[in-house]
Structure formats: structure tokens, C-alpha cells
Amino acid sequence: MENSLKFKLYYFDTRGRAEPIRLMLHYCRQEFEDVRFSVSDWDTLKVSMPQETVPILEVNGKKLPQSRAIMRYLGRLFDLTGRNHLERAVADSIVDLLADFYTQILPWYSIRHLTESDPENLLKLKNERLIPAVESKVPYFVDYLKEAKSGYYVKSGITFVDFLCCELFSIVQDFEPEVLLPYPEITDHIKRIYSLPQLKEYITNRK
Ligand SMILES: N[C@@H](CCC(=O)N[C@@H](CS)C(=O)NCC(=O)O)C(=O)O
């Protein structure tokens, strides 16, 4: 592995797309500067970010955009991408499935996380977007966990995919716990990740 890498993560002061990156850096016991800013600071900061989005992981002064590319980079760096080309392809296909799932639930999520949202519209989006997405996609994630038999999404053990899946499903679970009740494999996986000794202190103290 490359020595003495200096990591700086830029994101809003929330979990969002940065959280799997934070989890992975903590899991790998990497020190990093967790730069969190307010929405009002974003206009000024935006122009200094490649692709003008966050999260950005700065590595020795080089700014990397795109959360999934950042996760893959860290996966390669810390040997958390799967054991061979085929397993890495399976891992990538799970990440793509997760992206499809996220696209499906986004209309629901984009208003669900607001402090004030119209309850009628929220219920409509829950029924029309969240529940169909869960029912059509989550069984595939369950199949991957069952097939891997490692407690993680691929056979050889933990990869960057586990942090991505855990964080997104935990958001669903926090907002609508009953929706994931028929899928104990998924909720057990979330518990497994959050119970990793390397993450204990961070999870206990995070917002
Ligand atoms: N595909 C990108 C999406 C990045 C993205 O949309 N980030 C949002 C925050 S979650 C953002 O930068 N919003 C501010 C803006 O677009 O001006 C990724 O996964 O990093």
C-alpha cells in the first residue's frame, strides 16, 4: 500500500453520501480530516470542487469526486474489493443494484429527510416508490447475503460494498422500520457492520 496518504473528506454536516466513506476510513483505522460545512457555505465552496459536487475525498492534495468511485478506490487501497476478478464483478453488480434501488426511492427520500413535509404526499411516495422498490430489489440483496454465507455480501468477507449497502438500508430502517422487517438478513447485516470493533467508537458518538 502507498505510505503516508493524507485524507481529507469534504461534505455537508450530515451522513448522506459521505457516510460509507467515513465508515470505511474508520474501519481501516485511517486518520482523516472530516471537513463538514453548512448548506449556506456550499455556494462559495462549490467552484473549488471537481464536478462541483460532494463528497470529495482529497488524497495528498488531489481531490476525487463521486462517492462510489471513492469507495472503490479505498477498496483497492485496503484490499476490500473481493478476492478475485469474478468476485469483484459480483461486488460491482451489487453496487449497481444499490444505485438502481436508490434511484427508485429518491422521490420518497428527498422529501422524507426534510423536517417539514406534507404527510399525504409522503404516504403516497412511500406507497408508490419506497415499498415497490423494497419489494422488487431487496430480495436480490438477501440472495447475495445467503449465497455468500460469510455474513457479508460476497463469499470472501467484508468489502466496500458492505458499507454502502448498510448505510443506505439503515436510512430506510431509521425512517420506516416496518418496511425491512420481512428481511432480517438485511437488518442483521446492518447490526453486524455497526458492531464491528473498528467502528464502535465512531458509531457510538456520531450524530
Ligand atoms: N454521483 C455523485 C452525486 C453527488 C451529489 O449529487 N452530491 C450532492 C450532495 S448528496 C451535491 O453535491 N449537491 C450539491 C449540488 O449539486 O450543488 C456521487 O455519488 O458522489
JSON list of N, CA, C and O in Angstrom, two decimals, residues 104-131:
[
{"chain": "A", "resi": 104, "resn": "GLN", "atom": "N", "xyz": [-34.82, 4.57, -7.47]},
{"chain": "A", "resi": 104, "resn": "GLN", "atom": "CA", "xyz": [-36.25, 4.29, -7.28]},
{"chain": "A", "resi": 104, "resn": "GLN", "atom": "C", "xyz": [-36.82, 4.99, -6.04]},
{"chain": "A", "resi": 104, "resn": "GLN", "atom": "O", "xyz": [-37.93, 5.50, -6.06]},
{"chain": "A", "resi": 105, "resn": "ILE", "atom": "N", "xyz": [-36.02, 4.99, -4.95]},
{"chain": "A", "resi": 105, "resn": "ILE", "atom": "CA", "xyz": [-36.58, 5.56, -3.70]},
{"chain": "A", "resi": 105, "resn": "ILE", "atom": "C", "xyz": [-36.36, 7.06, -3.57]},
{"chain": "A", "resi": 105, "resn": "ILE", "atom": "O", "xyz": [-36.93, 7.69, -2.68]},
{"chain": "A", "resi": 106, "resn": "LEU", "atom": "N", "xyz": [-35.54, 7.63, -4.45]},
{"chain": "A", "resi": 106, "resn": "LEU", "atom": "CA", "xyz": [-35.15, 9.04, -4.31]},
{"chain": "A", "resi": 106, "resn": "LEU", "atom": "C", "xyz": [-36.32, 10.02, -4.16]},
{"chain": "A", "resi": 106, "resn": "LEU", "atom": "O", "xyz": [-36.27, 10.90, -3.28]},
{"chain": "A", "resi": 107, "resn": "PRO", "atom": "N", "xyz": [-37.41, 9.90, -4.94]},
{"chain": "A", "resi": 107, "resn": "PRO", "atom": "CA", "xyz": [-38.52, 10.86, -4.75]},
{"chain": "A", "resi": 107, "resn": "PRO", "atom": "C", "xyz": [-39.08, 10.81, -3.32]},
{"chain": "A", "resi": 107, "resn": "PRO", "atom": "O", "xyz": [-39.43, 11.82, -2.75]},
{"chain": "A", "resi": 108, "resn": "TRP", "atom": "N", "xyz": [-39.13, 9.60, -2.74]},
{"chain": "A", "resi": 108, "resn": "TRP", "atom": "CA", "xyz": [-39.58, 9.46, -1.35]},
{"chain": "A", "resi": 108, "resn": "TRP", "atom": "C", "xyz": [-38.53, 10.04, -0.40]},
{"chain": "A", "resi": 108, "resn": "TRP", "atom": "O", "xyz": [-38.85, 10.88, 0.45]},
{"chain": "A", "resi": 109, "resn": "TYR", "atom": "N", "xyz": [-37.28, 9.64, -0.58]},
{"chain": "A", "resi": 109, "resn": "TYR", "atom": "CA", "xyz": [-36.22, 10.05, 0.35]},
{"chain": "A", "resi": 109, "resn": "TYR", "atom": "C", "xyz": [-36.00, 11.56, 0.33]},
{"chain": "A", "resi": 109, "resn": "TYR", "atom": "O", "xyz": [-35.78, 12.18, 1.37]},
{"chain": "A", "resi": 110, "resn": "SER", "atom": "N", "xyz": [-36.12, 12.16, -0.86]},
{"chain": "A", "resi": 110, "resn": "SER", "atom": "CA", "xyz": [-35.80, 13.59, -0.95]},
{"chain": "A", "resi": 110, "resn": "SER", "atom": "C", "xyz": [-36.78, 14.45, -0.16]},
{"chain": "A", "resi": 110, "resn": "SER", "atom": "O", "xyz": [-36.43, 15.54, 0.26]},
{"chain": "A", "resi": 111, "resn": "ILE", "atom": "N", "xyz": [-38.00, 13.92, 0.10]},
{"chain": "A", "resi": 111, "resn": "ILE", "atom": "CA", "xyz": [-38.86, 14.72, 0.99]},
{"chain": "A", "resi": 111, "resn": "ILE", "atom": "C", "xyz": [-38.92, 14.13, 2.40]},
{"chain": "A", "resi": 111, "resn": "ILE", "atom": "O", "xyz": [-39.18, 14.84, 3.36]},
{"chain": "A", "resi": 112, "resn": "ARG", "atom": "N", "xyz": [-38.62, 12.84, 2.53]},
{"chain": "A", "resi": 112, "resn": "ARG", "atom": "CA", "xyz": [-38.70, 12.19, 3.85]},
{"chain": "A", "resi": 112, "resn": "ARG", "atom": "C", "xyz": [-37.68, 12.76, 4.84]},
{"chain": "A", "resi": 112, "resn": "ARG", "atom": "O", "xyz": [-37.91, 12.84, 6.03]},
{"chain": "A", "resi": 113, "resn": "HIS", "atom": "N", "xyz": [-36.51, 13.15, 4.32]},
{"chain": "A", "resi": 113, "resn": "HIS", "atom": "CA", "xyz": [-35.50, 13.62, 5.26]},
{"chain": "A", "resi": 113, "resn": "HIS", "atom": "C", "xyz": [-35.65, 15.10, 5.61]},
{"chain": "A", "resi": 113, "resn": "HIS", "atom": "O", "xyz": [-34.95, 15.62, 6.47]},
{"chain": "A", "resi": 114, "resn": "LEU", "atom": "N", "xyz": [-36.63, 15.77, 4.99]},
{"chain": "A", "resi": 114, "resn": "LEU", "atom": "CA", "xyz": [-36.89, 17.16, 5.35]},
{"chain": "A", "resi": 114, "resn": "LEU", "atom": "C", "xyz": [-37.63, 17.21, 6.68]},
{"chain": "A", "resi": 114, "resn": "LEU", "atom": "O", "xyz": [-38.41, 16.30, 6.99]},
{"chain": "A", "resi": 115, "resn": "THR", "atom": "N", "xyz": [-37.39, 18.25, 7.46]},
{"chain": "A", "resi": 115, "resn": "THR", "atom": "CA", "xyz": [-38.06, 18.30, 8.78]},
{"chain": "A", "resi": 115, "resn": "THR", "atom": "C", "xyz": [-39.56, 18.52, 8.61]},
{"chain": "A", "resi": 115, "resn": "THR", "atom": "O", "xyz": [-40.36, 18.00, 9.36]},
{"chain": "A", "resi": 116, "resn": "GLU", "atom": "N", "xyz": [-39.93, 19.30, 7.59]},
{"chain": "A", "resi": 116, "resn": "GLU", "atom": "CA", "xyz": [-41.36, 19.52, 7.36]},
{"chain": "A", "resi": 116, "resn": "GLU", "atom": "C", "xyz": [-41.72, 19.00, 5.98]},
{"chain": "A", "resi": 116, "resn": "GLU", "atom": "O", "xyz": [-41.17, 19.44, 4.98]},
{"chain": "A", "resi": 117, "resn": "SER", "atom": "N", "xyz": [-42.63, 18.03, 5.94]},
{"chain": "A", "resi": 117, "resn": "SER", "atom": "CA", "xyz": [-43.09, 17.58, 4.62]},
{"chain": "A", "resi": 117, "resn": "SER", "atom": "C", "xyz": [-44.57, 17.21, 4.72]},
{"chain": "A", "resi": 117, "resn": "SER", "atom": "O", "xyz": [-45.04, 16.77, 5.77]},
{"chain": "A", "resi": 118, "resn": "ASP", "atom": "N", "xyz": [-45.25, 17.37, 3.63]},
{"chain": "A", "resi": 118, "resn": "ASP", "atom": "CA", "xyz": [-46.68, 17.12, 3.58]},
{"chain": "A", "resi": 118, "resn": "ASP", "atom": "C", "xyz": [-46.96, 15.62, 3.82]},
{"chain": "A", "resi": 118, "resn": "ASP", "atom": "O", "xyz": [-46.56, 14.78, 3.00]},
{"chain": "A", "resi": 119, "resn": "PRO", "atom": "N", "xyz": [-47.64, 15.25, 4.92]},
{"chain": "A", "resi": 119, "resn": "PRO", "atom": "CA", "xyz": [-47.83, 13.83, 5.26]},
{"chain": "A", "resi": 119, "resn": "PRO", "atom": "C", "xyz": [-48.55, 13.03, 4.18]},
{"chain": "A", "resi": 119, "resn": "PRO", "atom": "O", "xyz": [-48.25, 11.85, 3.96]},
{"chain": "A", "resi": 120, "resn": "GLU", "atom": "N", "xyz": [-49.48, 13.68, 3.48]},
{"chain": "A", "resi": 120, "resn": "GLU", "atom": "CA", "xyz": [-50.24, 12.97, 2.44]},
{"chain": "A", "resi": 120, "resn": "GLU", "atom": "C", "xyz": [-49.34, 12.59, 1.26]},
{"chain": "A", "resi": 120, "resn": "GLU", "atom": "O", "xyz": [-49.35, 11.45, 0.78]},
{"chain": "A", "resi": 121, "resn": "ASN", "atom": "N", "xyz": [-48.53, 13.56, 0.87]},
{"chain": "A", "resi": 121, "resn": "ASN", "atom": "CA", "xyz": [-47.59, 13.32, -0.23]},
{"chain": "A", "resi": 121, "resn": "ASN", "atom": "C", "xyz": [-46.54, 12.26, 0.16]},
{"chain": "A", "resi": 121, "resn": "ASN", "atom": "O", "xyz": [-46.17, 11.39, -0.63]},
{"chain": "A", "resi": 122, "resn": "LEU", "atom": "N", "xyz": [-46.14, 12.34, 1.42]},
{"chain": "A", "resi": 122, "resn": "LEU", "atom": "CA", "xyz": [-45.14, 11.38, 1.92]},
{"chain": "A", "resi": 122, "resn": "LEU", "atom": "C", "xyz": [-45.68, 9.95, 1.88]},
{"chain": "A", "resi": 122, "resn": "LEU", "atom": "O", "xyz": [-44.99, 9.01, 1.45]},
{"chain": "A", "resi": 123, "resn": "LEU", "atom": "N", "xyz": [-46.92, 9.79, 2.31]},
{"chain": "A", "resi": 123, "resn": "LEU", "atom": "CA", "xyz": [-47.54, 8.47, 2.30]},
{"chain": "A", "resi": 123, "resn": "LEU", "atom": "C", "xyz": [-47.68, 7.95, 0.87]},
{"chain": "A", "resi": 123, "resn": "LEU", "atom": "O", "xyz": [-47.43, 6.77, 0.58]},
{"chain": "A", "resi": 124, "resn": "LYS", "atom": "N", "xyz": [-48.05, 8.86, -0.03]},
{"chain": "A", "resi": 124, "resn": "LYS", "atom": "CA", "xyz": [-48.19, 8.50, -1.44]},
{"chain": "A", "resi": 124, "resn": "LYS", "atom": "C", "xyz": [-46.82, 8.00, -1.98]},
{"chain": "A", "resi": 124, "resn": "LYS", "atom": "O", "xyz": [-46.74, 6.95, -2.62]},
{"chain": "A", "resi": 125, "resn": "LEU", "atom": "N", "xyz": [-45.77, 8.75, -1.68]},
{"chain": "A", "resi": 125, "resn": "LEU", "atom": "CA", "xyz": [-44.44, 8.36, -2.18]},
{"chain": "A", "resi": 125, "resn": "LEU", "atom": "C", "xyz": [-43.93, 7.09, -1.50]},
{"chain": "A", "resi": 125, "resn": "LEU", "atom": "O", "xyz": [-43.23, 6.28, -2.13]},
{"chain": "A", "resi": 126, "resn": "LYS", "atom": "N", "xyz": [-44.29, 6.91, -0.25]},
{"chain": "A", "resi": 126, "resn": "LYS", "atom": "CA", "xyz": [-43.91, 5.67, 0.44]},
{"chain": "A", "resi": 126, "resn": "LYS", "atom": "C", "xyz": [-44.56, 4.48, -0.28]},
{"chain": "A", "resi": 126, "resn": "LYS", "atom": "O", "xyz": [-43.90, 3.47, -0.57]},
{"chain": "A", "resi": 127, "resn": "ASN", "atom": "N", "xyz": [-45.85, 4.62, -0.59]},
{"chain": "A", "resi": 127, "resn": "ASN", "atom": "CA", "xyz": [-46.57, 3.51, -1.24]},
{"chain": "A", "resi": 127, "resn": "ASN", "atom": "C", "xyz": [-46.19, 3.32, -2.69]},
{"chain": "A", "resi": 127, "resn": "ASN", "atom": "O", "xyz": [-46.14, 2.19, -3.18]},
{"chain": "A", "resi": 128, "resn": "GLU", "atom": "N", "xyz": [-45.90, 4.43, -3.37]},
{"chain": "A", "resi": 128, "resn": "GLU", "atom": "CA", "xyz": [-45.64, 4.32, -4.81]},
{"chain": "A", "resi": 128, "resn": "GLU", "atom": "C", "xyz": [-44.18, 4.15, -5.17]},
{"chain": "A", "resi": 128, "resn": "GLU", "atom": "O", "xyz": [-43.85, 3.67, -6.25]},
{"chain": "A", "resi": 129, "resn": "ARG", "atom": "N", "xyz": [-43.26, 4.59, -4.26]},
{"chain": "A", "resi": 129, "resn": "ARG", "atom": "CA", "xyz": [-41.83, 4.49, -4.59]},
{"chain": "A", "resi": 129, "resn": "ARG", "atom": "C", "xyz": [-41.08, 3.57, -3.63]},
{"chain": "A", "resi": 129, "resn": "ARG", "atom": "O", "xyz": [-40.41, 2.64, -4.08]},
{"chain": "A", "resi": 130, "resn": "LEU", "atom": "N", "xyz": [-41.18, 3.85, -2.33]},
{"chain": "A", "resi": 130, "resn": "LEU", "atom": "CA", "xyz": [-40.36, 3.07, -1.39]},
{"chain": "A", "resi": 130, "resn": "LEU", "atom": "C", "xyz": [-40.76, 1.59, -1.36]},
{"chain": "A", "resi": 130, "resn": "LEU", "atom": "O", "xyz": [-39.91, 0.71, -1.56]},
{"chain": "A", "resi": 131, "resn": "ILE", "atom": "N", "xyz": [-42.03, 1.33, -1.12]},
{"chain": "A", "resi": 131, "resn": "ILE", "atom": "CA", "xyz": [-42.44, -0.07, -0.93]},
{"chain": "A", "resi": 131, "resn": "ILE", "atom": "C", "xyz": [-42.20, -0.91, -2.20]},
{"chain": "A", "resi": 131, "resn": "ILE", "atom": "O", "xyz": [-41.60, -1.99, -2.12]}
]
